[in-house]
Amino acid sequence: RPDFESKMAFAHAKKQDAGISLKNARANQENATKAKREISNAYHPYDPLTGEKQDSATVSRNLEVCFDQIRTAADSLADRCKKRIEKAWRVTGKMTATVAFFFYMIESLVQELDLTDEKQELMHIRLIPGFYLQKVAKKEKDPDRKEAIRQKSQELLSILQDKNGAFSGCSDSEIDRMERKARECAGLFQRSSSCVEGRNAQLSLRQHGMHRLSNRKLKALTVIHNYYLRRPDGSTAAERFFENKPIDMFEWLLDNMALPPRPRSKRKLAV
């Protein structure tokens, strides 16, 4: 009679080992997924939940923590997987350099306004972070986190509505000038997903679908993008760039384009 008892005990032990390995693999996968999500949350010049400034050194430390967690979770994977992780890690140097460049640029733009030290500080700790978090809240997918970011943005920007606050002695034109500059500064930081958004992505899709765009059609699409397409607030790209509303493109075309000639009449057939 075969020794079924010992074989069954061996198979049962192997099953338990496989179950433990599966449980550990799922835990590592969950930890790696969570760490990857934290990379996206860490790569911001301002903390999305507090609005505090995160310089390049702070962002670098946060990214390093995330990658350490990923390396720990991938410790049992093949070498090719570990090489991909290290390849992604090498990009973090450029990411932190982008954050440093962002703060250098906004410092230069704020100084152009020739404001007092107190107002410059308000620009750096209230207005620019507030408008930046406003942009982040629109792209956040998690409902709870989205609401928390939105509330923090409103809290930072509430200073603009306070008539007796820090801007009480400023004229409406000066406040409007500071607000426009703060929005411009907040829009300087572009994350990696920006390369698949906007006009360049649309042109890429047209190029892919139509095989080739002629220079004439490309110029026409550029004019339509700058002077005709509007954001939800009703502004065009040209209006935002020149800070002045241009004339209506359709009316300009009616005034400057010649009417197309009448089609040639059909010849009458001889009877």
XYZ file of C-alpha atoms in Angstrom:
271
model
C 0.000 0.000 0.000
C 1.465 3.423 -0.976
C 2.269 5.844 1.841
C -0.569 8.271 1.112
C -0.414 9.862 4.568
C 3.143 11.163 4.163
C 2.458 12.340 0.600
C -0.668 14.181 1.715
C 1.207 15.787 4.603
C 3.964 16.918 2.210
C 1.396 18.347 -0.250
C -0.426 20.099 2.593
C 2.850 21.701 3.755
C 3.607 22.820 0.188
C 0.122 24.322 -0.052
C 0.648 26.264 3.174
C 4.015 27.557 1.923
C 2.431 28.610 -1.378
C -0.349 30.409 0.507
C 2.168 32.312 2.619
C 4.167 33.233 -0.496
C 1.005 34.435 -2.227
C 0.017 36.509 0.803
C 3.475 38.104 0.953
C 3.432 38.785 -2.793
C 0.054 40.509 -2.549
C 1.251 42.587 0.407
C 4.384 43.606 -1.503
C 2.303 44.506 -4.544
C -0.019 46.632 -2.420
C 2.924 48.376 -0.750
C 4.560 49.057 -4.111
C 1.314 50.432 -5.544
C 0.864 52.665 -2.521
C 4.464 53.895 -2.786
C 3.980 54.674 -6.497
C 0.900 56.690 -5.612
C 2.883 58.555 -2.959
C 5.434 59.564 -5.608
C 2.689 61.503 -7.348
C 1.620 63.085 -4.054
C 5.211 63.987 -3.132
C 6.109 65.671 -6.417
C 4.659 69.099 -5.675
C 6.372 72.415 -4.894
C 3.732 72.976 -2.210
C 2.270 70.359 0.111
C -1.251 69.719 -1.264
C -2.754 69.314 2.218
C -0.972 72.125 4.080
C 0.103 74.527 1.347
C 3.608 74.740 2.816
C 6.602 75.169 0.523
C 8.501 72.007 -0.434
C 11.953 72.873 -1.760
C 14.001 70.522 -3.927
C 15.680 68.931 -0.891
C 12.318 68.125 0.725
C 10.931 66.677 -2.509
C 14.114 64.615 -2.938
C 13.769 63.132 0.559
C 10.104 62.294 0.011
C 10.857 60.618 -3.298
C 13.700 58.654 -1.746
C 11.347 57.300 0.930
C 8.905 56.176 -1.747
C 11.588 54.435 -3.794
C 12.996 52.711 -0.699
C 9.555 51.241 -0.081
C 9.351 50.083 -3.697
C 12.814 48.499 -3.493
C 11.815 46.650 -0.333
C 8.624 45.356 -1.942
C 10.525 44.272 -5.083
C 13.344 42.540 -3.217
C 12.148 39.085 -4.322
C 11.582 40.030 -7.960
C 13.884 39.350 -10.903
C 16.904 41.519 -11.655
C 15.248 43.036 -14.736
C 12.483 44.437 -12.523
C 15.030 45.939 -10.134
C 16.861 47.540 -13.067
C 13.634 49.248 -14.140
C 13.198 50.652 -10.649
C 16.733 52.053 -10.665
C 16.136 53.508 -14.115
C 13.078 55.340 -12.779
C 15.059 56.496 -9.740
C 17.612 58.237 -11.958
C 14.840 60.519 -13.255
C 14.256 61.954 -9.760
C 17.344 64.127 -10.154
C 15.657 66.007 -12.996
C 12.418 66.164 -11.036
C 14.054 67.881 -8.067
C 15.933 70.203 -10.436
C 12.569 71.210 -11.905
C 11.310 72.155 -8.436
C 14.429 74.269 -7.787
C 14.003 75.999 -11.164
C 10.331 76.665 -10.405
C 11.111 78.542 -7.187
C 13.905 80.468 -8.914
C 11.469 81.606 -11.606
C 8.674 82.684 -9.256
C 11.180 84.622 -7.155
C 12.212 86.511 -10.272
C 8.614 87.143 -11.363
C 7.497 88.380 -7.948
C 10.414 90.805 -7.751
C 9.264 92.343 -11.040
C 6.150 93.628 -9.256
C 8.285 95.865 -7.023
C 6.231 95.054 -3.903
C 7.024 95.589 -0.256
C 8.595 92.755 1.702
C 5.290 92.066 3.457
C 3.373 91.766 0.189
C 6.066 89.601 -1.367
C 5.776 87.256 1.599
C 2.006 87.096 1.114
C 2.568 86.210 -2.522
C 4.876 83.344 -1.560
C 2.920 81.888 1.378
C -0.700 82.640 0.457
C -1.507 83.592 -3.141
C 0.828 81.384 -5.215
C 0.264 78.257 -3.058
C -3.470 78.948 -3.021
C -3.778 79.129 -6.802
C -1.474 76.131 -7.207
C -3.624 74.008 -4.884
C -6.649 75.192 -6.834
C -5.127 73.609 -9.946
C -4.183 70.435 -8.054
C -7.706 70.015 -6.656
C -9.184 69.996 -10.172
C -6.971 67.053 -11.187
C -7.229 65.032 -7.960
C -9.284 61.850 -8.357
C -9.771 60.842 -4.722
C -12.942 62.644 -3.476
C -11.820 63.084 0.129
C -8.364 64.317 -0.794
C -9.834 66.562 -3.497
C -12.130 68.226 -0.964
C -9.291 68.678 1.560
C -7.087 70.337 -1.068
C -9.930 72.554 -2.245
C -10.674 73.733 1.289
C -7.007 74.516 1.912
C -6.874 76.490 -1.322
C -9.919 78.520 -0.292
C -8.377 79.130 3.113
C -5.173 80.500 1.572
C -7.014 82.668 -0.957
C -9.529 84.005 1.567
C -7.113 86.872 2.150
C -8.266 88.362 -1.167
C -11.838 88.642 0.137
C -10.862 90.158 3.489
C -11.373 93.907 3.050
C -9.766 94.647 6.419
C -6.831 92.276 5.999
C -3.328 92.635 4.642
C -4.556 94.092 1.333
C -6.786 96.718 2.924
C -4.508 99.555 1.795
C -4.143 98.313 -1.780
C -6.121 99.510 -4.748
C -8.225 97.111 -6.804
C -5.827 97.400 -9.751
C -2.838 96.471 -7.581
C -4.656 93.490 -6.083
C -5.707 92.391 -9.574
C -2.103 92.709 -10.770
C -0.845 90.578 -7.874
C -3.560 87.991 -8.463
C -2.710 87.663 -12.167
C 0.984 87.294 -11.374
C 0.247 84.671 -8.707
C -1.825 82.666 -11.190
C 0.998 82.908 -13.708
C 3.534 81.680 -11.157
C 1.303 78.781 -10.099
C 0.980 77.682 -13.709
C 4.745 77.495 -14.238
C 5.040 74.095 -12.564
C 4.036 71.404 -15.040
C 4.017 67.733 -14.079
C 4.909 64.875 -16.389
C 1.297 64.318 -17.487
C 1.306 67.712 -19.213
C 3.092 66.217 -22.233
C -0.108 64.362 -23.192
C -2.451 67.298 -22.643
C -3.234 70.496 -24.464
C -2.660 71.596 -28.033
C 0.484 69.552 -28.723
C -1.371 66.347 -27.912
C -4.267 67.368 -30.144
C -1.896 68.074 -33.026
C -0.203 64.735 -32.424
C -3.555 62.963 -32.699
C -4.365 64.855 -35.894
C -0.939 64.042 -37.295
C -1.490 60.377 -36.490
C -4.954 60.266 -38.003
C -4.280 62.380 -41.105
C -0.701 61.150 -41.629
C 0.584 64.652 -42.362
C -0.384 68.249 -41.593
C 0.491 70.846 -44.205
C 2.054 74.127 -43.064
C -1.064 75.974 -44.186
C -3.372 73.782 -42.088
C -1.004 73.976 -39.113
C -1.106 77.788 -39.210
C -4.886 77.715 -39.422
C -5.107 75.401 -36.397
C -2.751 77.704 -34.486
C -4.951 80.734 -35.191
C -8.078 78.833 -34.135
C -6.376 77.716 -30.925
C -5.176 81.221 -29.995
C -8.164 83.328 -31.027
C -11.237 81.092 -31.126
C -11.108 78.272 -28.569
C -12.274 79.417 -25.143
C -11.884 78.156 -21.615
C -14.896 77.794 -19.286
C -14.322 81.402 -18.135
C -14.773 82.606 -21.720
C -11.166 83.718 -22.313
C -9.009 82.834 -25.314
C -5.269 82.086 -25.312
C -4.532 85.422 -27.000
C -6.554 87.285 -24.391
C -4.687 85.610 -21.529
C -1.305 86.283 -23.136
C -1.835 89.929 -24.093
C -4.105 90.628 -21.097
C -6.447 92.365 -23.505
C -9.483 91.047 -25.321
C -8.844 90.844 -29.099
C -11.440 91.429 -31.768
C -13.747 88.578 -32.646
C -12.027 86.236 -35.097
C -15.191 85.375 -37.005
C -16.086 89.037 -37.518
C -12.535 89.765 -38.668
C -12.792 86.989 -41.240
C -16.081 88.413 -42.551
C -14.503 91.857 -42.978
C -11.239 90.719 -44.579
C -12.000 87.603 -46.587
C -13.411 87.946 -50.071
C -16.606 86.130 -50.799
C -16.125 82.924 -52.762
C -16.966 83.228 -56.460
C -20.241 81.956 -57.750
C -20.117 78.474 -59.232
C -20.007 78.198 -62.978
C -23.430 77.799 -64.495
C -24.165 74.560 -66.246
C -24.215 74.620 -69.976
C -27.494 73.978 -71.625
C -27.555 70.925 -73.746
C -28.232 71.542 -77.416
C -31.557 70.207 -78.581
